[in-house]
């Protein structure tokens, strides 16, 4: 095994931890955290066999980083609230990047899921003072992007529409950030809701002896919209 061949398992274990947290199951969370820790130990063991570092060294580097970036806990720095903690954190990281000759937005992992990466880039830019003046500006930018895609599609400019769609998604992540909504969680809930509604619609069609391909569009629409109404009625207000 190599670090690269183990990458999928590390990612998978991290997502299984997230799933256990979302399910609110302490026993499952304990199990999944153990599996994730096993990946940390495995990678550290591989590195130790190549004479690079061991798990003790990895932990020591982590502790040193936390002590350096949290002087209000491990040092004598005084802070007035969470905002100042974040400002100090960013100032310390900015100093580290400057000393290493790195750009201001350095440090966002390249292989993060796209929505999360967009949010992290935007958060960094915002802390540096690059921010919308109002929520209305962000809404207008998203609306402008959607209208632009519609015009390009009408003209048959597919490649340009692809680029515009990326910018639209980036604008929507920005909008979510300003609304203090996690876009990853929001989209995941929407996908789960769609899947649940789709399964219910399929069951309704099967009771009528039909598949989706065989059913009339009116039957599909009726089952789909009745399911949506039921989900809205059950949703917390």
PDB file of C-alpha atoms in Angstrom:
ATOM      1  CA  UNK A   1       0.000   0.000   0.000  1.00  0.00           C
ATOM      2  CA  UNK A   2       1.007   3.631  -0.540  1.00  0.00           C
ATOM      3  CA  UNK A   3      -0.336   6.979   0.672  1.00  0.00           C
ATOM      4  CA  UNK A   4      -1.906   7.482  -2.763  1.00  0.00           C
ATOM      5  CA  UNK A   5      -3.565   4.045  -2.905  1.00  0.00           C
ATOM      6  CA  UNK A   6      -5.079   4.671   0.541  1.00  0.00           C
ATOM      7  CA  UNK A   7      -6.565   8.066  -0.391  1.00  0.00           C
ATOM      8  CA  UNK A   8     -10.068   6.732  -1.243  1.00  0.00           C
ATOM      9  CA  UNK A   9     -10.318   4.907   2.091  1.00  0.00           C
ATOM     10  CA  UNK A  10      -9.285   7.992   4.064  1.00  0.00           C
ATOM     11  CA  UNK A  11     -11.955  10.080   2.313  1.00  0.00           C
ATOM     12  CA  UNK A  12     -14.557   7.335   2.746  1.00  0.00           C
ATOM     13  CA  UNK A  13     -13.862   6.997   6.478  1.00  0.00           C
ATOM     14  CA  UNK A  14     -14.135  10.779   6.958  1.00  0.00           C
ATOM     15  CA  UNK A  15     -17.553  10.806   5.257  1.00  0.00           C
ATOM     16  CA  UNK A  16     -18.694   7.870   7.390  1.00  0.00           C
ATOM     17  CA  UNK A  17     -17.804   9.911  10.485  1.00  0.00           C
ATOM     18  CA  UNK A  18     -19.943  12.776   9.124  1.00  0.00           C
ATOM     19  CA  UNK A  19     -22.822  10.357   8.491  1.00  0.00           C
ATOM     20  CA  UNK A  20     -22.614   9.026  12.054  1.00  0.00           C
ATOM     21  CA  UNK A  21     -22.715  12.600  13.387  1.00  0.00           C
ATOM     22  CA  UNK A  22     -25.775  13.394  11.252  1.00  0.00           C
ATOM     23  CA  UNK A  23     -27.508  10.228  12.491  1.00  0.00           C
ATOM     24  CA  UNK A  24     -26.879  11.213  16.122  1.00  0.00           C
ATOM     25  CA  UNK A  25     -25.668   7.700  16.948  1.00  0.00           C
ATOM     26  CA  UNK A  26     -22.878   7.834  19.603  1.00  0.00           C
ATOM     27  CA  UNK A  27     -21.973   4.153  19.217  1.00  0.00           C
ATOM     28  CA  UNK A  28     -21.649   4.433  15.444  1.00  0.00           C
ATOM     29  CA  UNK A  29     -19.671   7.680  15.827  1.00  0.00           C
ATOM     30  CA  UNK A  30     -17.275   5.935  18.214  1.00  0.00           C
ATOM     31  CA  UNK A  31     -16.792   3.122  15.703  1.00  0.00           C
ATOM     32  CA  UNK A  32     -16.273   5.438  12.723  1.00  0.00           C
ATOM     33  CA  UNK A  33     -13.846   7.688  14.610  1.00  0.00           C
ATOM     34  CA  UNK A  34     -11.854   4.555  15.423  1.00  0.00           C
ATOM     35  CA  UNK A  35     -11.791   3.639  11.726  1.00  0.00           C
ATOM     36  CA  UNK A  36     -10.634   7.162  10.815  1.00  0.00           C
ATOM     37  CA  UNK A  37      -7.936   7.010  13.481  1.00  0.00           C
ATOM     38  CA  UNK A  38      -6.852   3.689  11.982  1.00  0.00           C
ATOM     39  CA  UNK A  39      -6.199   5.510   8.703  1.00  0.00           C
ATOM     40  CA  UNK A  40      -4.064   8.107  10.518  1.00  0.00           C
ATOM     41  CA  UNK A  41      -2.039   5.333  12.150  1.00  0.00           C
ATOM     42  CA  UNK A  42      -1.713   3.445   8.860  1.00  0.00           C
ATOM     43  CA  UNK A  43      -0.416   6.503   6.963  1.00  0.00           C
ATOM     44  CA  UNK A  44       1.981   7.325   9.798  1.00  0.00           C
ATOM     45  CA  UNK A  45       3.266   3.748   9.785  1.00  0.00           C
ATOM     46  CA  UNK A  46       3.922   3.914   6.037  1.00  0.00           C
ATOM     47  CA  UNK A  47       5.819   7.174   6.512  1.00  0.00           C
ATOM     48  CA  UNK A  48       7.830   5.708   9.394  1.00  0.00           C
ATOM     49  CA  UNK A  49       8.865   2.720   7.251  1.00  0.00           C
ATOM     50  CA  UNK A  50      10.278   5.215   4.734  1.00  0.00           C
ATOM     51  CA  UNK A  51      12.111   7.144   7.445  1.00  0.00           C
ATOM     52  CA  UNK A  52       9.962  10.294   7.095  1.00  0.00           C
ATOM     53  CA  UNK A  53       7.906  10.625  10.314  1.00  0.00           C
ATOM     54  CA  UNK A  54       5.911   8.535  12.768  1.00  0.00           C
ATOM     55  CA  UNK A  55       2.556   9.074  14.487  1.00  0.00           C
ATOM     56  CA  UNK A  56       4.194  10.692  17.539  1.00  0.00           C
ATOM     57  CA  UNK A  57       5.848  13.290  15.303  1.00  0.00           C
ATOM     58  CA  UNK A  58       2.571  13.986  13.470  1.00  0.00           C
ATOM     59  CA  UNK A  59       0.803  14.565  16.809  1.00  0.00           C
ATOM     60  CA  UNK A  60       3.636  16.803  18.060  1.00  0.00           C
ATOM     61  CA  UNK A  61       3.466  18.969  14.918  1.00  0.00           C
ATOM     62  CA  UNK A  62      -0.309  19.285  15.349  1.00  0.00           C
ATOM     63  CA  UNK A  63       0.039  20.321  18.998  1.00  0.00           C
ATOM     64  CA  UNK A  64       2.694  22.917  18.119  1.00  0.00           C
ATOM     65  CA  UNK A  65       0.404  24.367  15.423  1.00  0.00           C
ATOM     66  CA  UNK A  66      -2.553  24.606  17.820  1.00  0.00           C
ATOM     67  CA  UNK A  67      -0.410  26.311  20.458  1.00  0.00           C
ATOM     68  CA  UNK A  68       0.919  28.793  17.907  1.00  0.00           C
ATOM     69  CA  UNK A  69      -2.498  29.607  16.451  1.00  0.00           C
ATOM     70  CA  UNK A  70      -4.388  29.782  19.779  1.00  0.00           C
ATOM     71  CA  UNK A  71      -2.344  32.178  21.931  1.00  0.00           C
ATOM     72  CA  UNK A  72      -5.536  33.118  23.835  1.00  0.00           C
ATOM     73  CA  UNK A  73      -5.589  29.542  25.204  1.00  0.00           C
ATOM     74  CA  UNK A  74      -1.927  28.548  25.369  1.00  0.00           C
ATOM     75  CA  UNK A  75      -0.374  32.011  25.721  1.00  0.00           C
ATOM     76  CA  UNK A  76      -1.112  35.353  27.339  1.00  0.00           C
ATOM     77  CA  UNK A  77      -3.146  36.971  24.548  1.00  0.00           C
ATOM     78  CA  UNK A  78      -6.510  38.371  25.674  1.00  0.00           C
ATOM     79  CA  UNK A  79      -9.530  38.295  23.370  1.00  0.00           C
ATOM     80  CA  UNK A  80     -13.039  39.762  23.456  1.00  0.00           C
ATOM     81  CA  UNK A  81     -15.251  37.172  21.818  1.00  0.00           C
ATOM     82  CA  UNK A  82     -15.197  34.733  18.908  1.00  0.00           C
ATOM     83  CA  UNK A  83     -14.705  37.448  16.265  1.00  0.00           C
ATOM     84  CA  UNK A  84     -11.373  38.473  17.734  1.00  0.00           C
ATOM     85  CA  UNK A  85     -10.290  34.830  17.999  1.00  0.00           C
ATOM     86  CA  UNK A  86     -10.927  34.433  14.252  1.00  0.00           C
ATOM     87  CA  UNK A  87      -9.148  37.702  13.459  1.00  0.00           C
ATOM     88  CA  UNK A  88      -6.102  36.593  15.469  1.00  0.00           C
ATOM     89  CA  UNK A  89      -6.186  33.188  13.775  1.00  0.00           C
ATOM     90  CA  UNK A  90      -6.186  34.772  10.319  1.00  0.00           C
ATOM     91  CA  UNK A  91      -3.452  37.250  11.276  1.00  0.00           C
ATOM     92  CA  UNK A  92      -1.210  34.438  12.523  1.00  0.00           C
ATOM     93  CA  UNK A  93      -1.831  32.352   9.387  1.00  0.00           C
ATOM     94  CA  UNK A  94      -1.216  35.432   7.215  1.00  0.00           C
ATOM     95  CA  UNK A  95       2.130  35.892   8.937  1.00  0.00           C
ATOM     96  CA  UNK A  96       3.005  32.245   8.301  1.00  0.00           C
ATOM     97  CA  UNK A  97       2.100  32.572   4.616  1.00  0.00           C
ATOM     98  CA  UNK A  98       4.079  35.800   4.259  1.00  0.00           C
ATOM     99  CA  UNK A  99       7.155  34.244   5.882  1.00  0.00           C
ATOM    100  CA  UNK A 100       6.903  31.329   3.436  1.00  0.00           C
ATOM    101  CA  UNK A 101       6.265  33.635   0.447  1.00  0.00           C
ATOM    102  CA  UNK A 102       2.803  32.160  -0.168  1.00  0.00           C
ATOM    103  CA  UNK A 103      -0.272  33.973  -1.631  1.00  0.00           C
ATOM    104  CA  UNK A 104      -3.092  35.116   0.645  1.00  0.00           C
ATOM    105  CA  UNK A 105      -5.539  32.387  -0.428  1.00  0.00           C
ATOM    106  CA  UNK A 106      -2.986  29.584  -0.028  1.00  0.00           C
ATOM    107  CA  UNK A 107      -3.999  26.787   2.295  1.00  0.00           C
ATOM    108  CA  UNK A 108      -7.367  25.757   0.812  1.00  0.00           C
ATOM    109  CA  UNK A 109      -6.880  22.067  -0.096  1.00  0.00           C
ATOM    110  CA  UNK A 110      -7.071  21.544  -3.865  1.00  0.00           C
ATOM    111  CA  UNK A 111      -9.112  18.361  -3.605  1.00  0.00           C
ATOM    112  CA  UNK A 112     -11.865  19.611  -1.296  1.00  0.00           C
ATOM    113  CA  UNK A 113     -15.400  19.007  -2.583  1.00  0.00           C
ATOM    114  CA  UNK A 114     -16.164  21.902  -4.932  1.00  0.00           C
ATOM    115  CA  UNK A 115     -18.856  23.557  -2.797  1.00  0.00           C
ATOM    116  CA  UNK A 116     -16.692  23.422   0.309  1.00  0.00           C
ATOM    117  CA  UNK A 117     -13.644  24.699  -1.575  1.00  0.00           C
ATOM    118  CA  UNK A 118     -15.637  27.652  -2.941  1.00  0.00           C
ATOM    119  CA  UNK A 119     -16.854  28.504   0.564  1.00  0.00           C
ATOM    120  CA  UNK A 120     -13.361  28.336   2.080  1.00  0.00           C
ATOM    121  CA  UNK A 121     -11.901  30.561  -0.664  1.00  0.00           C
ATOM    122  CA  UNK A 122     -14.706  33.081  -0.125  1.00  0.00           C
ATOM    123  CA  UNK A 123     -14.274  33.036   3.658  1.00  0.00           C
ATOM    124  CA  UNK A 124     -10.563  33.739   3.317  1.00  0.00           C
ATOM    125  CA  UNK A 125     -11.177  36.588   0.864  1.00  0.00           C
ATOM    126  CA  UNK A 126     -13.843  38.036   3.168  1.00  0.00           C
ATOM    127  CA  UNK A 127     -11.506  38.044   6.181  1.00  0.00           C
ATOM    128  CA  UNK A 128      -9.003  39.955   4.031  1.00  0.00           C
ATOM    129  CA  UNK A 129     -11.656  42.625   3.339  1.00  0.00           C
ATOM    130  CA  UNK A 130     -12.859  41.439  -0.090  1.00  0.00           C
ATOM    131  CA  UNK A 131     -16.598  41.278   0.525  1.00  0.00           C
ATOM    132  CA  UNK A 132     -19.994  42.245  -0.887  1.00  0.00           C
ATOM    133  CA  UNK A 133     -21.398  45.457   0.559  1.00  0.00           C
ATOM    134  CA  UNK A 134     -24.840  43.873   0.957  1.00  0.00           C
ATOM    135  CA  UNK A 135     -26.806  40.665   0.503  1.00  0.00           C
ATOM    136  CA  UNK A 136     -28.759  42.356  -2.299  1.00  0.00           C
ATOM    137  CA  UNK A 137     -25.547  42.667  -4.351  1.00  0.00           C
ATOM    138  CA  UNK A 138     -24.906  38.929  -4.011  1.00  0.00           C
ATOM    139  CA  UNK A 139     -28.508  38.168  -5.015  1.00  0.00           C
ATOM    140  CA  UNK A 140     -28.195  40.433  -8.062  1.00  0.00           C
ATOM    141  CA  UNK A 141     -24.960  38.712  -9.111  1.00  0.00           C
ATOM    142  CA  UNK A 142     -26.635  35.284  -8.936  1.00  0.00           C
ATOM    143  CA  UNK A 143     -29.623  36.531 -10.936  1.00  0.00           C
ATOM    144  CA  UNK A 144     -27.349  38.081 -13.552  1.00  0.00           C
ATOM    145  CA  UNK A 145     -25.427  34.819 -13.874  1.00  0.00           C
ATOM    146  CA  UNK A 146     -28.603  32.792 -14.421  1.00  0.00           C
ATOM    147  CA  UNK A 147     -29.864  35.216 -17.068  1.00  0.00           C
ATOM    148  CA  UNK A 148     -26.470  35.069 -18.816  1.00  0.00           C
ATOM    149  CA  UNK A 149     -26.602  31.266 -19.036  1.00  0.00           C
ATOM    150  CA  UNK A 150     -30.085  31.422 -20.535  1.00  0.00           C
ATOM    151  CA  UNK A 151     -28.906  33.844 -23.246  1.00  0.00           C
ATOM    152  CA  UNK A 152     -25.822  31.748 -24.075  1.00  0.00           C
ATOM    153  CA  UNK A 153     -27.887  28.568 -24.310  1.00  0.00           C
ATOM    154  CA  UNK A 154     -30.244  30.282 -26.734  1.00  0.00           C
ATOM    155  CA  UNK A 155     -27.247  31.183 -28.909  1.00  0.00           C
ATOM    156  CA  UNK A 156     -25.841  27.635 -28.761  1.00  0.00           C
ATOM    157  CA  UNK A 157     -22.636  28.709 -26.977  1.00  0.00           C
ATOM    158  CA  UNK A 158     -22.265  25.622 -24.814  1.00  0.00           C
ATOM    159  CA  UNK A 159     -18.619  26.031 -23.721  1.00  0.00           C
ATOM    160  CA  UNK A 160     -19.174  29.593 -22.572  1.00  0.00           C
ATOM    161  CA  UNK A 161     -22.358  28.478 -20.792  1.00  0.00           C
ATOM    162  CA  UNK A 162     -20.262  25.864 -18.944  1.00  0.00           C
ATOM    163  CA  UNK A 163     -17.921  28.575 -17.621  1.00  0.00           C
ATOM    164  CA  UNK A 164     -20.838  30.811 -16.703  1.00  0.00           C
ATOM    165  CA  UNK A 165     -22.494  27.945 -14.819  1.00  0.00           C
ATOM    166  CA  UNK A 166     -19.358  27.545 -12.716  1.00  0.00           C
ATOM    167  CA  UNK A 167     -19.437  31.241 -11.857  1.00  0.00           C
ATOM    168  CA  UNK A 168     -23.155  30.993 -11.042  1.00  0.00           C
ATOM    169  CA  UNK A 169     -22.537  28.109  -8.646  1.00  0.00           C
ATOM    170  CA  UNK A 170     -19.734  30.132  -7.055  1.00  0.00           C
ATOM    171  CA  UNK A 171     -22.175  33.064  -6.633  1.00  0.00           C
ATOM    172  CA  UNK A 172     -24.753  30.777  -5.023  1.00  0.00           C
ATOM    173  CA  UNK A 173     -22.158  29.509  -2.533  1.00  0.00           C
ATOM    174  CA  UNK A 174     -21.364  33.145  -1.730  1.00  0.00           C
ATOM    175  CA  UNK A 175     -25.060  33.778  -1.195  1.00  0.00           C
ATOM    176  CA  UNK A 176     -25.298  30.783   1.145  1.00  0.00           C
ATOM    177  CA  UNK A 177     -22.304  32.075   3.118  1.00  0.00           C
ATOM    178  CA  UNK A 178     -23.912  35.485   3.569  1.00  0.00           C
ATOM    179  CA  UNK A 179     -27.163  33.792   4.662  1.00  0.00           C
ATOM    180  CA  UNK A 180     -25.097  31.659   7.105  1.00  0.00           C
ATOM    181  CA  UNK A 181     -26.265  28.464   5.385  1.00  0.00           C
ATOM    182  CA  UNK A 182     -23.883  25.556   4.766  1.00  0.00           C
ATOM    183  CA  UNK A 183     -24.273  24.904   0.998  1.00  0.00           C
ATOM    184  CA  UNK A 184     -22.945  21.346   1.300  1.00  0.00           C
ATOM    185  CA  UNK A 185     -25.524  20.407   3.942  1.00  0.00           C
ATOM    186  CA  UNK A 186     -28.284  22.327   2.154  1.00  0.00           C
ATOM    187  CA  UNK A 187     -27.648  20.556  -1.164  1.00  0.00           C
ATOM    188  CA  UNK A 188     -27.312  17.177   0.559  1.00  0.00           C
ATOM    189  CA  UNK A 189     -30.713  17.636   2.225  1.00  0.00           C
ATOM    190  CA  UNK A 190     -32.219  18.654  -1.105  1.00  0.00           C
ATOM    191  CA  UNK A 191     -30.759  15.554  -2.799  1.00  0.00           C
ATOM    192  CA  UNK A 192     -32.010  13.307   0.027  1.00  0.00           C
ATOM    193  CA  UNK A 193     -35.456  14.923  -0.220  1.00  0.00           C
ATOM    194  CA  UNK A 194     -35.541  14.397  -3.988  1.00  0.00           C
ATOM    195  CA  UNK A 195     -34.527  10.733  -3.604  1.00  0.00           C
ATOM    196  CA  UNK A 196     -37.196  10.142  -0.937  1.00  0.00           C
ATOM    197  CA  UNK A 197     -39.854  11.796  -3.118  1.00  0.00           C
ATOM    198  CA  UNK A 198     -38.760   9.802  -6.162  1.00  0.00           C
ATOM    199  CA  UNK A 199     -38.967   6.501  -4.269  1.00  0.00           C
ATOM    200  CA  UNK A 200     -42.453   7.386  -3.012  1.00  0.00           C
ATOM    201  CA  UNK A 201     -43.558   8.271  -6.531  1.00  0.00           C
ATOM    202  CA  UNK A 202     -42.208   4.933  -7.830  1.00  0.00           C
ATOM    203  CA  UNK A 203     -44.137   3.040  -5.150  1.00  0.00           C
ATOM    204  CA  UNK A 204     -47.314   4.903  -6.124  1.00  0.00           C
ATOM    205  CA  UNK A 205     -46.837   3.978  -9.777  1.00  0.00           C
ATOM    206  CA  UNK A 206     -46.141   0.330  -8.909  1.00  0.00           C
ATOM    207  CA  UNK A 207     -49.422   0.192  -6.987  1.00  0.00           C
ATOM    208  CA  UNK A 208     -51.056   1.248 -10.260  1.00  0.00           C
ATOM    209  CA  UNK A 209     -49.152  -1.470 -12.109  1.00  0.00           C
ATOM    210  CA  UNK A 210     -46.897   0.917 -14.019  1.00  0.00           C
ATOM    211  CA  UNK A 211     -43.254   1.933 -14.261  1.00  0.00           C
ATOM    212  CA  UNK A 212     -42.047   5.491 -14.822  1.00  0.00           C
ATOM    213  CA  UNK A 213     -41.470   4.790 -18.513  1.00  0.00           C
ATOM    214  CA  UNK A 214     -44.967   3.362 -18.925  1.00  0.00           C
ATOM    215  CA  UNK A 215     -46.862   5.981 -16.904  1.00  0.00           C
ATOM    216  CA  UNK A 216     -48.551   9.050 -18.309  1.00  0.00           C
ATOM    217  CA  UNK A 217     -46.917  12.371 -17.553  1.00  0.00           C
ATOM    218  CA  UNK A 218     -50.083  13.475 -15.755  1.00  0.00           C
ATOM    219  CA  UNK A 219     -49.858  10.468 -13.364  1.00  0.00           C
ATOM    220  CA  UNK A 220     -46.190  11.165 -12.644  1.00  0.00           C
ATOM    221  CA  UNK A 221     -46.870  14.863 -11.988  1.00  0.00           C
ATOM    222  CA  UNK A 222     -49.834  14.107  -9.746  1.00  0.00           C
ATOM    223  CA  UNK A 223     -47.872  11.677  -7.545  1.00  0.00           C
ATOM    224  CA  UNK A 224     -44.814  13.919  -7.463  1.00  0.00           C
ATOM    225  CA  UNK A 225     -46.720  17.044  -6.411  1.00  0.00           C
ATOM    226  CA  UNK A 226     -48.822  15.204  -3.831  1.00  0.00           C
ATOM    227  CA  UNK A 227     -45.599  13.884  -2.323  1.00  0.00           C
ATOM    228  CA  UNK A 228     -44.137  17.406  -2.244  1.00  0.00           C
ATOM    229  CA  UNK A 229     -47.217  18.706  -0.425  1.00  0.00           C
ATOM    230  CA  UNK A 230     -46.957  15.915   2.144  1.00  0.00           C
ATOM    231  CA  UNK A 231     -43.251  16.662   2.746  1.00  0.00           C
ATOM    232  CA  UNK A 232     -43.983  20.376   3.185  1.00  0.00           C
ATOM    233  CA  UNK A 233     -46.698  19.611   5.738  1.00  0.00           C
ATOM    234  CA  UNK A 234     -44.313  17.386   7.727  1.00  0.00           C
ATOM    235  CA  UNK A 235     -41.428  19.870   7.577  1.00  0.00           C
ATOM    236  CA  UNK A 236     -40.675  21.783  10.817  1.00  0.00           C
ATOM    237  CA  UNK A 237     -41.774  25.407  10.723  1.00  0.00           C
TER     238      UNK A 237
END
